[in-house]
C-alpha cells in the first residue's frame, strides 16, 4: 500500500453514501462480470466511484511494491476523533502537534496517533508512546509512559535517536510486536469501514498489542495493518485473513496474499 508522510488521518467511518463493505461487494461482482466478458454498469458501476478500495479491487490493482519504506516511528496514544491531518486535527495540543510534525520532518520519522480500542475517548493519567526502528537488519521498540496532563512532554523525546539500530534506552523495552490498523475514517472512509472489523478480528485471534492508528497510506488497499518493529505492511486484510496472517507473523513468516 502506498504511503505518504506522517500526520494524515481520519476518525469515524460513517457516510451518507454507500459503505466500503457494500462497494467492495459490488466491486467483486463487477470484477466477476468483466472476467466473464460482461460489462458492469448501472448502480454498481456508479457506486464503485464512491470508494477507492472498491475501485482498486475492481481494477485488480496489485499490492506488491506499493508501500513506502519507513524506518523511524513514533506512535502516540491519542484517543478521540482524528481529522484529515491527524496531528493538526485531534485533541492534541496544537502547538505540540506542530512541533512534533516539524521534528518528524527534520528526522525523517513517521508520527502516528493511536487508540487502544475502538471508540477510546479519554487518556488515563499517562500517555503511552512507542518508539520503533525498522532497519533492514536490526529493529526494536521502546515504550514510554509520559504525563497525560502535559502534552509538551512529548517534545522532550529526541526523534534523532530513531536513526540508530540499537535501542536508546530512554524507555522500557517495548512489546515484542505492535499490530497497527488504520481506522482513519476522515482521511478515507474505507479505512474505518474496513479497518475496524479487522481490529475486532485481531482481538478475537489474541493478536498481541493491537491498536487503531491514524493514516498509514494506501487507503485504496484498506484494511491496512502495519506490524512493528519490522515495519511490515499488509493490505486488503479482511476478517478471514486475520488468523492466517497472525499465525504467519508469529511464526516469523510473511503472508504474501496481503503483503
Short mmCIF file of N, CA, C and O in Angstrom, two decimals, residues 87-100 151-152:
data_model
loop_
_atom_site.label_atom_id
_atom_site.label_comp_id
_atom_site.label_asym_id
_atom_site.label_seq_id
_atom_site.Cartn_x
_atom_site.Cartn_y
_atom_site.Cartn_z
N UNK A 87 -2.37 14.90 13.29
CA UNK A 87 -1.63 15.66 14.29
C UNK A 87 -2.25 17.04 14.49
O UNK A 87 -2.39 17.51 15.62
N UNK A 88 -2.61 17.67 13.42
CA UNK A 88 -3.14 19.04 13.49
C UNK A 88 -4.60 19.06 13.91
O UNK A 88 -5.07 20.07 14.46
N UNK A 89 -5.33 17.97 13.65
CA UNK A 89 -6.78 17.98 13.87
C UNK A 89 -7.19 16.81 14.76
O UNK A 89 -7.87 15.87 14.33
N UNK A 90 -6.72 16.88 15.99
CA UNK A 90 -7.15 15.95 17.04
C UNK A 90 -7.24 16.78 18.31
O UNK A 90 -7.12 18.00 18.27
N UNK A 91 -7.42 16.11 19.45
CA UNK A 91 -7.47 16.84 20.71
C UNK A 91 -6.09 17.10 21.28
O UNK A 91 -5.96 17.61 22.39
N UNK A 92 -5.06 16.73 20.53
CA UNK A 92 -3.69 17.02 20.96
C UNK A 92 -3.45 18.53 20.88
O UNK A 92 -3.90 19.19 19.94
N UNK A 93 -2.72 19.06 21.88
CA UNK A 93 -2.41 20.49 21.92
C UNK A 93 -1.84 20.95 20.58
O UNK A 93 -0.87 20.36 20.08
N UNK A 94 -2.40 21.99 19.95
CA UNK A 94 -1.97 22.41 18.61
C UNK A 94 -0.49 22.77 18.52
O UNK A 94 0.17 22.45 17.53
N UNK A 95 0.04 23.48 19.52
CA UNK A 95 1.46 23.84 19.49
C UNK A 95 2.34 22.61 19.56
O UNK A 95 3.36 22.51 18.86
N UNK A 96 1.96 21.66 20.40
CA UNK A 96 2.72 20.41 20.49
C UNK A 96 2.64 19.65 19.18
O UNK A 96 3.65 19.11 18.70
N UNK A 97 1.46 19.61 18.58
CA UNK A 97 1.28 18.90 17.31
C UNK A 97 2.17 19.49 16.22
O UNK A 97 2.82 18.77 15.47
N UNK A 98 2.20 20.82 16.13
CA UNK A 98 3.02 21.48 15.11
C UNK A 98 4.50 21.21 15.34
O UNK A 98 5.26 20.95 14.39
N UNK A 99 4.93 21.24 16.60
CA UNK A 99 6.34 20.98 16.90
C UNK A 99 6.72 19.53 16.61
O UNK A 99 7.82 19.24 16.11
N UNK A 100 5.81 18.59 16.91
CA UNK A 100 6.07 17.18 16.60
C UNK A 100 6.18 16.96 15.09
O UNK A 100 7.05 16.22 14.62
N UNK A 151 1.04 17.70 27.51
CA UNK A 151 1.31 17.25 26.14
C UNK A 151 2.72 17.61 25.67
O UNK A 151 3.30 16.91 24.84
N UNK A 152 3.29 18.70 26.20
CA UNK A 152 4.62 19.10 25.77
C UNK A 152 5.71 18.14 26.25
O UNK A 152 6.86 18.25 25.83
#
